[in-house]
Coordinates of C-alpha atoms and ligand atoms in Angstrom, one line a residue:
M1 CA 13.1 22.7 37.7
N2 CA 12.6 24.9 34.7
N3 CA 9.8 25.2 32.2
S4 CA 10.7 28.5 30.5
P5 CA 11.0 28.2 26.8
A6 CA 14.6 29.4 27.0
G7 CA 15.4 26.9 29.6
N8 CA 17.2 29.3 31.7
G9 CA 15.0 29.3 34.8
T10 CA 15.8 27.4 37.9
D11 CA 12.5 26.5 39.6
S12 CA 10.1 25.2 36.9
A13 CA 9.6 21.9 35.0
K14 CA 11.4 21.4 31.7
S15 CA 9.1 20.4 28.8
L16 CA 9.9 17.1 27.1
F17 CA 8.6 18.4 23.8
L18 CA 9.7 21.2 21.5
P19 CA 6.9 23.6 20.8
R20 CA 5.8 23.2 17.2
R21 CA 7.1 25.8 14.8
K22 CA 4.6 26.5 12.0
L23 CA 6.2 26.0 8.6
Y24 CA 5.3 28.2 5.7
T25 CA 6.7 26.0 2.9
R26 CA 7.6 27.8 -0.2
I27 CA 6.4 26.1 -3.4
V28 CA 9.2 25.4 -5.7
Q29 CA 9.6 24.8 -9.5
G30 CA 12.0 22.5 -11.2
T31 CA 12.7 19.0 -12.5
F32 CA 12.0 17.1 -9.3
Q33 CA 8.9 19.1 -8.5
N34 CA 7.6 18.2 -12.0
W35 CA 8.2 14.5 -11.1
R36 CA 6.3 15.0 -7.8
I37 CA 3.4 16.7 -9.6
A38 CA 3.3 13.8 -12.0
F39 CA 3.2 11.3 -9.1
V40 CA 0.5 13.2 -7.3
L41 CA -1.7 13.4 -10.4
L42 CA -1.0 9.8 -11.5
S43 CA -1.8 8.4 -8.0
Q44 CA -5.0 10.4 -7.8
V45 CA -6.2 9.5 -11.3
I46 CA -5.6 5.8 -10.4
F47 CA -7.1 6.0 -6.8
L48 CA -10.1 8.1 -7.8
G49 CA -10.7 6.4 -11.2
L50 CA -10.3 2.7 -10.4
P51 CA -13.5 2.1 -8.5
W52 CA -15.5 3.5 -11.4
L53 CA -14.2 0.9 -13.9
T54 CA -16.5 -1.9 -14.8
W55 CA -15.7 -5.4 -16.0
G56 CA -18.2 -7.9 -17.1
G57 CA -21.1 -5.8 -15.7
R58 CA -19.7 -5.2 -12.3
Q59 CA -17.1 -3.1 -10.5
A60 CA -13.7 -4.2 -11.8
L61 CA -12.0 -3.8 -8.5
L62 CA -14.1 -4.6 -5.4
F63 CA -13.3 -6.0 -2.0
D64 CA -16.7 -7.5 -1.1
L65 CA -16.1 -8.1 2.6
P66 CA -19.6 -9.4 3.5
A67 CA -19.4 -11.9 0.7
R68 CA -15.7 -12.5 1.4
K69 CA -14.8 -12.1 -2.3
F70 CA -12.3 -9.8 -4.0
Y71 CA -13.0 -9.0 -7.6
L72 CA -10.0 -8.0 -9.7
F73 CA -11.1 -7.5 -13.3
G74 CA -11.9 -11.1 -14.6
T75 CA -10.6 -12.9 -11.5
V76 CA -12.4 -13.5 -8.2
F77 CA -10.2 -14.2 -5.1
W78 CA -11.6 -16.0 -2.1
P79 CA -10.4 -16.3 1.5
Q80 CA -8.6 -19.4 0.4
D81 CA -6.5 -17.2 -1.8
I82 CA -5.0 -15.4 1.1
I83 CA -1.6 -16.6 0.0
Y84 CA -1.7 -14.1 -2.9
L85 CA -2.3 -11.3 -0.4
T86 CA 0.6 -12.5 1.6
A87 CA 2.7 -12.6 -1.5
L88 CA 1.6 -9.1 -2.4
L89 CA 2.7 -7.8 1.0
I90 CA 6.0 -9.6 0.8
V91 CA 6.6 -8.2 -2.7
S92 CA 5.7 -4.7 -1.5
A93 CA 8.1 -5.1 1.5
Y94 CA 11.0 -6.3 -0.7
S95 CA 10.4 -3.7 -3.3
L96 CA 10.6 -1.1 -0.6
F97 CA 13.8 -2.6 0.7
L98 CA 15.3 -2.7 -2.8
F99 CA 14.3 0.8 -3.8
T100 CA 15.4 2.2 -0.4
A101 CA 18.8 0.4 -0.6
V102 CA 19.3 1.9 -4.2
A103 CA 17.7 5.3 -4.0
G104 CA 17.0 6.1 -0.4
R105 CA 13.6 7.5 0.5
L106 CA 12.0 7.6 -2.9
W107 CA 8.7 6.3 -1.5
C108 CA 8.5 9.0 1.1
G109 CA 9.4 11.8 -1.3
Y110 CA 7.2 10.9 -4.2
A111 CA 4.5 8.3 -3.5
C112 CA 3.6 8.1 0.2
P113 CA -0.1 9.1 0.7
Q114 CA 1.0 11.5 3.4
T115 CA 3.3 13.3 0.9
V116 CA 0.7 13.1 -1.9
Y117 CA -2.1 14.5 0.2
T118 CA 0.1 17.1 1.9
E119 CA 1.2 18.3 -1.6
L120 CA -2.4 18.4 -2.8
L121 CA -3.6 20.4 0.2
M122 CA -0.6 22.7 0.0
W123 CA -1.5 23.6 -3.6
I124 CA -5.0 24.5 -2.5
E125 CA -3.5 26.6 0.3
Q126 CA -1.3 28.4 -2.1
A127 CA -4.1 29.0 -4.5
V128 CA -6.4 30.4 -1.8
E129 CA -4.1 32.1 0.6
G130 CA -1.2 33.1 -1.7
N131 CA 2.5 32.5 -1.6
R132 CA 4.6 32.0 1.5
N133 CA 5.0 35.7 2.3
A134 CA 1.3 36.4 1.9
R135 CA 0.4 33.5 4.2
M136 CA 2.9 34.6 6.9
K137 CA 1.6 38.2 6.6
R138 CA -2.0 37.1 6.9
D139 CA -1.4 34.8 9.9
A140 CA 0.4 37.6 11.7
A141 CA -2.4 40.1 11.0
P142 CA -5.4 40.5 13.3
W143 CA -8.6 38.6 12.3
S144 CA -10.7 40.3 9.7
A145 CA -13.6 39.3 7.4
Q146 CA -11.2 38.9 4.6
K147 CA -8.9 36.7 6.6
A148 CA -11.8 34.6 8.0
G149 CA -13.2 34.2 4.5
R150 CA -9.9 32.9 3.0
K151 CA -9.4 30.5 5.9
A152 CA -13.0 29.2 5.6
L153 CA -12.6 28.8 1.8
K154 CA -9.3 26.9 2.3
H155 CA -10.7 24.6 4.9
G156 CA -13.9 24.1 3.0
L157 CA -11.9 22.9 -0.1
W158 CA -9.7 20.7 2.1
L159 CA -12.8 19.1 3.6
L160 CA -14.2 18.6 0.1
V161 CA -11.1 16.8 -1.0
A162 CA -11.0 14.8 2.3
W163 CA -14.7 13.8 1.9
W164 CA -14.4 12.6 -1.6
T165 CA -11.2 10.7 -0.7
G166 CA -13.1 9.0 2.0
V167 CA -16.0 8.2 -0.3
T168 CA -13.6 6.8 -2.9
F169 CA -11.9 4.7 -0.2
V170 CA -15.2 3.1 0.8
G171 CA -16.0 2.7 -2.9
Y172 CA -13.4 0.0 -3.0
F173 CA -15.4 -2.0 -0.5
T174 CA -19.0 -1.1 -1.5
P175 CA -20.2 -0.7 -5.1
I176 CA -19.4 2.9 -5.6
R177 CA -22.2 3.7 -8.0
E178 CA -24.8 2.6 -5.4
L179 CA -22.8 4.3 -2.6
V180 CA -22.9 7.8 -4.3
T181 CA -26.6 7.7 -4.9
L182 CA -27.1 7.1 -1.1
L183 CA -24.9 9.9 0.1
P184 CA -24.8 11.4 2.6
F185 CA -27.4 10.0 5.0
G186 CA -28.7 6.9 3.1
V187 CA -25.4 5.0 3.4
S188 CA -25.0 2.4 6.2
G189 CA -23.5 3.4 9.5
W190 CA -20.3 1.6 8.8
A191 CA -19.8 3.2 5.4
L192 CA -20.4 6.6 6.9
F193 CA -17.9 5.8 9.8
W194 CA -15.2 4.8 7.3
I195 CA -15.8 7.8 5.0
L196 CA -15.5 10.1 8.0
L197 CA -12.5 8.3 9.4
Y198 CA -10.5 8.1 6.2
G199 CA -11.5 11.6 5.1
G200 CA -10.8 12.9 8.6
M201 CA -7.3 11.4 8.5
V202 CA -6.6 13.1 5.2
Y203 CA -7.8 16.5 6.5
F204 CA -6.1 16.2 9.8
L205 CA -2.8 14.5 8.9
A206 CA -2.2 16.2 5.6
G207 CA -3.8 19.6 6.4
W208 CA -2.8 20.1 10.0
M209 CA -0.1 17.7 11.1
R210 CA 2.0 17.6 7.9
E211 CA 5.7 17.2 8.7
Q212 CA 4.8 16.1 12.3
V213 CA 3.6 12.8 10.8
C214 CA 6.9 12.1 9.1
K215 CA 9.0 13.3 12.0
Y216 CA 7.2 11.7 15.0
M217 CA 4.5 9.2 13.8
C218 CA 5.9 7.3 10.8
P219 CA 8.0 4.3 11.9
Y220 CA 9.6 3.9 8.5
A221 CA 11.8 7.0 9.1
R222 CA 13.2 5.2 12.1
F223 CA 14.2 1.9 10.5
Q224 CA 15.0 2.9 7.0
S225 CA 18.6 3.6 8.0
A226 CA 19.0 -0.2 8.4
M227 CA 18.5 -0.4 4.6
F228 CA 21.0 2.4 3.8
D229 CA 24.7 1.8 3.1
R230 CA 27.4 4.1 1.8
D231 CA 26.3 3.5 -1.8
T232 CA 22.6 4.4 -1.2
M233 CA 21.5 7.5 -3.1
I234 CA 20.8 10.4 -0.7
I235 CA 20.2 14.1 -1.1
T236 CA 23.3 15.9 0.1
Y237 CA 24.8 19.3 0.3
D238 CA 28.3 19.4 -1.1
A239 CA 30.0 21.2 1.8
A240 CA 33.4 21.1 0.2
R241 CA 32.1 23.2 -2.6
G242 CA 29.6 25.3 -0.8
E243 CA 31.6 26.5 2.3
P244 CA 32.4 29.0 3.4
R245 CA 28.9 30.2 2.7
G246 CA 27.8 33.8 2.5
A247 CA 26.0 36.5 0.6
R248 CA 27.9 38.1 -2.3
N249 CA 27.6 40.0 -5.5
R250 CA 27.0 37.8 -8.6
K251 CA 30.2 39.0 -10.1
A252 CA 32.3 38.6 -7.0
D253 CA 35.6 36.8 -7.2
L254 CA 35.1 33.8 -4.9
K255 CA 38.8 33.4 -4.2
E256 CA 39.3 36.9 -3.2
A257 CA 36.1 37.0 -1.1
R258 CA 37.1 33.6 0.4
L259 CA 33.6 32.1 -0.3
G260 CA 32.3 28.8 -1.5
H261 CA 29.2 28.4 -3.8
C262 CA 26.5 28.6 -1.1
I263 CA 25.1 32.1 -1.2
D264 CA 23.3 31.5 2.1
C265 CA 19.9 32.4 0.6
D266 CA 18.1 30.1 3.0
L267 CA 15.7 29.0 0.2
C268 CA 16.6 25.3 0.7
V269 CA 15.2 25.6 4.2
Q270 CA 12.1 27.6 3.1
V271 CA 11.1 24.9 0.5
C272 CA 11.7 22.0 2.9
P273 CA 8.4 20.4 3.9
T274 CA 10.0 19.2 7.1
G275 CA 11.7 22.5 7.8
I276 CA 15.3 21.2 8.1
D277 CA 18.5 22.6 6.7
I278 CA 20.1 20.1 4.4
R279 CA 23.4 21.9 4.9
N280 CA 23.6 20.3 8.4
G281 CA 24.1 16.9 6.8
L282 CA 21.9 13.8 6.5
Q283 CA 19.0 13.9 8.9
Y284 CA 16.3 11.4 9.6
E285 CA 13.6 14.1 9.0
C286 CA 14.7 14.4 5.3
I287 CA 12.0 12.7 3.3
G288 CA 14.0 12.9 0.1
C289 CA 11.6 15.1 -1.8
A290 CA 14.4 16.9 -3.6
A291 CA 12.7 20.3 -3.3
C292 CA 16.0 21.7 -2.0
I293 CA 17.8 20.4 -5.1
D294 CA 15.4 22.3 -7.4
V295 CA 15.6 25.6 -5.5
C296 CA 19.4 25.4 -5.1
D297 CA 19.8 24.7 -8.8
S298 CA 17.7 27.7 -9.6
M299 CA 20.0 29.8 -7.5
M300 CA 23.1 28.3 -9.0
K301 CA 21.7 29.2 -12.5
K302 CA 21.2 32.8 -11.4
M303 CA 24.7 33.0 -10.0
D304 CA 26.2 31.2 -13.1
Y305 CA 27.7 28.5 -10.9
P306 CA 27.6 24.8 -11.8
L307 CA 24.4 23.0 -10.8
G308 CA 24.4 20.3 -8.1
L309 CA 25.5 22.1 -4.9
V310 CA 22.7 20.1 -3.4
R311 CA 22.2 16.9 -5.3
Y312 CA 21.5 13.2 -5.4
T313 CA 24.7 11.3 -4.7
T314 CA 26.1 8.6 -2.3
E315 CA 28.3 8.9 0.7
N316 CA 31.0 6.9 -1.1
A317 CA 30.7 9.2 -4.1
M318 CA 31.1 12.3 -1.9
A319 CA 34.1 10.9 -0.1
S320 CA 35.9 9.5 -3.2
G321 CA 34.6 11.9 -5.9
Y322 CA 32.9 9.2 -8.1
G323 CA 31.2 10.3 -11.3
K324 CA 27.7 9.1 -12.4
K325 CA 29.1 6.0 -14.1
E326 CA 30.8 4.8 -10.9
I327 CA 27.6 5.5 -8.9
W328 CA 25.5 3.5 -11.3
K329 CA 28.0 0.6 -11.3
R330 CA 27.7 0.4 -7.5
V331 CA 23.9 0.0 -7.7
L332 CA 24.6 -3.6 -8.5
R333 CA 26.0 -4.8 -5.2
L334 CA 25.5 -7.8 -3.0
R335 CA 22.6 -6.3 -0.9
T336 CA 20.6 -5.1 -3.9
L337 CA 21.3 -8.3 -5.9
I338 CA 19.9 -10.4 -3.0
Y339 CA 16.8 -8.2 -2.7
A340 CA 16.3 -8.3 -6.4
A341 CA 16.8 -12.1 -6.6
I342 CA 14.3 -12.7 -3.8
L343 CA 11.8 -10.3 -5.4
L344 CA 12.1 -12.0 -8.7
A345 CA 11.7 -15.5 -7.2
I346 CA 8.5 -14.5 -5.4
M347 CA 7.0 -12.7 -8.3
T348 CA 7.8 -15.6 -10.7
A349 CA 6.2 -18.0 -8.2
V350 CA 3.1 -15.8 -7.9
V351 CA 2.7 -15.5 -11.7
V352 CA 3.2 -19.2 -12.2
S353 CA 0.7 -20.0 -9.4
L354 CA -1.8 -17.5 -10.8
C355 CA -1.5 -19.1 -14.3
M356 CA -2.0 -22.6 -12.9
R357 CA -4.8 -21.5 -10.5
N358 CA -7.7 -23.9 -10.5
P359 CA -11.0 -21.9 -10.4
L360 CA -12.7 -24.8 -8.7
K361 CA -12.1 -25.2 -5.0
V362 CA -13.5 -27.9 -2.8
D363 CA -13.4 -28.2 1.0
V364 CA -14.4 -31.5 2.6
L365 CA -15.9 -31.3 6.1
R366 CA -16.7 -34.5 8.0
D367 CA -19.9 -34.5 10.0
R368 CA -18.6 -34.8 13.5
G369 CA -22.0 -35.8 14.9
V370 CA -22.3 -38.9 12.8
M371 CA -18.9 -40.5 12.2
A372 CA -20.2 -43.7 10.8
R373 CA -23.5 -45.6 10.9
E374 CA -25.1 -48.7 9.4
A375 CA -27.5 -47.4 6.8
A376 CA -28.8 -50.8 5.9
P377 CA -27.7 -54.3 7.0
G378 CA -24.0 -54.6 6.0
V379 CA -23.8 -51.1 4.6
I380 CA -21.6 -48.6 6.4
E381 CA -22.3 -44.9 5.8
N382 CA -20.2 -41.8 6.6
V383 CA -21.6 -38.3 6.3
Y384 CA -19.8 -35.3 4.9
R385 CA -20.3 -31.8 3.7
L386 CA -18.6 -30.6 0.6
Q387 CA -18.1 -26.9 0.1
I388 CA -17.8 -26.3 -3.7
M389 CA -16.5 -22.9 -4.7
N390 CA -16.9 -21.9 -8.3
T391 CA -14.6 -18.8 -8.7
E392 CA -15.4 -18.5 -12.4
E393 CA -17.6 -15.9 -13.8
R394 CA -20.1 -18.5 -15.2
A395 CA -22.2 -21.2 -13.6
H396 CA -21.2 -24.8 -13.7
R397 CA -22.8 -28.2 -13.0
F398 CA -20.7 -30.8 -11.1
I399 CA -20.7 -34.5 -10.5
I400 CA -19.3 -35.8 -7.2
E401 CA -17.7 -39.2 -7.0
A402 CA -16.0 -41.1 -4.2
K403 CA -13.0 -43.5 -4.5
A404 CA -11.0 -45.5 -2.1
T405 CA -8.5 -48.2 -3.3
E406 CA -8.8 -50.2 -0.1
L407 CA -12.7 -50.1 -0.1
P408 CA -13.9 -51.6 -3.4
G409 CA -17.4 -50.5 -4.5
I410 CA -17.5 -47.4 -2.3
E411 CA -19.9 -44.8 -3.7
V412 CA -21.8 -41.6 -3.0
G413 CA -25.2 -42.2 -1.5
E414 CA -28.5 -40.8 -2.8
L415 CA -27.8 -37.3 -4.2
E416 CA -29.4 -35.3 -6.9
Q417 CA -26.6 -34.8 -9.4
P418 CA -25.3 -32.8 -11.2
I419 CA -25.1 -30.0 -8.8
N420 CA -25.5 -26.5 -10.0
V421 CA -23.1 -23.8 -8.6
D422 CA -23.7 -20.3 -9.8
A423 CA -21.0 -18.0 -11.1
A424 CA -18.6 -16.7 -8.5
S425 CA -20.4 -18.5 -5.6
T426 CA -20.2 -21.3 -3.1
R427 CA -22.5 -24.2 -2.5
M428 CA -22.5 -26.4 0.6
V429 CA -23.5 -30.0 -0.4
P430 CA -24.3 -32.5 2.4
L431 CA -23.8 -36.1 1.3
S432 CA -23.2 -39.6 2.4
V433 CA -20.7 -42.2 1.2
R434 CA -21.6 -45.8 1.5
F435 CA -19.5 -49.0 1.6
K436 CA -21.1 -52.4 1.4
L437 CA -19.2 -54.8 3.7
P438 CA -18.3 -58.1 2.1
R439 CA -19.8 -61.2 3.7
E440 CA -16.6 -62.2 5.5
G441 CA -16.6 -58.7 7.2
W442 CA -14.0 -55.9 7.1
E443 CA -11.2 -54.7 9.3
P444 CA -12.4 -51.7 11.3
G445 CA -10.4 -48.4 11.0
M446 CA -10.0 -45.2 9.1
Y447 CA -9.4 -45.7 5.3
P448 CA -8.1 -43.0 3.0
M449 CA -10.5 -42.0 0.3
M450 CA -10.8 -39.3 -2.4
F451 CA -13.7 -37.1 -3.6
T452 CA -13.7 -36.1 -7.2
V453 CA -15.7 -33.1 -8.3
Q454 CA -15.9 -32.8 -12.1
A455 CA -17.7 -30.1 -14.1
V456 CA -20.0 -31.7 -16.7
D457 CA -19.6 -28.8 -19.1
D458 CA -15.8 -28.4 -18.8
K459 CA -13.4 -31.4 -18.6
A460 CA -10.6 -29.3 -17.4
L461 CA -12.6 -28.2 -14.4
R462 CA -11.9 -31.0 -11.9
R463 CA -10.8 -31.2 -8.4
E464 CA -9.7 -34.1 -6.1
E465 CA -9.9 -33.8 -2.4
K466 CA -8.6 -36.3 0.1
S467 CA -10.7 -37.5 3.1
T468 CA -11.1 -40.6 5.2
F469 CA -13.8 -43.2 5.6
M470 CA -14.5 -44.9 8.9
V471 CA -15.4 -48.5 9.3
P472 CA -16.6 -49.0 12.9
K473 CA -16.2 -52.1 15.0
N474 CA -19.0 -54.6 14.9
Ligands
SF4_501 S1 19.6 27.0 -1.6 FE1 21.7 26.4 -2.1 S2 22.7 28.4 -2.1 FE2 20.8 28.8 -1.1 S3 21.3 28.4 1.1 FE3 20.6 26.5 0.3 S4 22.5 25.4 -0.3 FE4 23.0 27.6 -0.1
SF4_502 S1 16.1 18.4 3.1 FE1 15.6 18.6 0.9 S2 15.1 16.6 0.3 FE2 15.1 16.5 2.5 S3 12.9 16.9 3.0 FE3 14.0 18.9 3.0 S4 13.7 19.7 1.0 FE4 13.2 17.6 0.9

């Protein structure tokens, strides 16, 4: 067996893993880089800013897990509204399918948190340690006070970003204004645990692991090819135009020199955050960040060649020489139309359901201990508990009634009504329902009945909940 790196030994074990090659990514400038900067800034403004917004005197966006409530501006969602969370997940999944089928790995290249935080930490690295060449030189040099100082400053800033990201993350679950006043040791053990976990993941995954996450840990890279077809937008090197590659003088006659447009400058590899060479064709490691397009275009400009040697295109367009118009026409194809139709249907259903959402929710629980009893001679009583949830931002008072078409005269037993339920809160109301048996008696069995809960201060706030009433055998 062989464990030599070169793999040319005969008596040692062969490693299953390639040794990691440290990447010194070159920062690029260009149109797509500007888009990426815009996405990083936008996502951070939203992420860092949202928990500080207030609405009606409380945090506008708050997942209050202990109280099991989710505040979203003027609306309060309860565990019973889990359907909306399910719908949100389905919408996110179908959006991802649709965007991937149309434009490839747009999510990975521009909006994935791993990309965003890696970009952010790379900017800090570049600001503290200098450009690619300076970083390579420093890493190769022996340790000195200057080198240690720069490294310490970089890691200190990374940790600061990670810490604040963790605090903000927890601020979505705990009122952030209270949280920051308690930092660092006054916060609860759980809050501190999540701050350190989330912040630690940012520091470790975006600072240290970087491209390894995309290459080896992220499952999306593995199954996204199932959403690709020959009309999906990908980033491609135009080999027919670029080859044969080679260095040349700017004024060189390409025909005479027998060269294509690729000057073999290697910059597309140096800017690649996953360290691949786009000239080797479509690879699963490519996150679609378009850094290679920006840098190659800058070289094409310098050489006075047409732009787009590396560009967004489709496999069909490459094979058949389609122009932009034809590529756009093919965006509307069966697969994307199906995704779009499903997405539209789910989103319409969610919007309609949200508009028709009743802010009053009632759950009826039968008392299993006491199914039915005789409260007075000839009076049958069943016991229930009604959970009344007022999801509105103001208190209401409610009247509870019971009705059953087959049980004339059925009514709610002694109960102090109306019942006050505070804003955005739940109240459990134990009550009994009574039915006076007629003289001739009554057929035993389970009878359908209905509870009506009506707000006294708002006619529209009303809920009917089905239940059953038991008449026992004599
Ligand atoms: S950046 Fe463009 S010209 Fe330079 S090596 Fe890459 S493909 Fe060739
Ligand atoms: S090959 Fe190009 S688009 Fe793909 S990850 Fe590398 S730089 Fe980004």
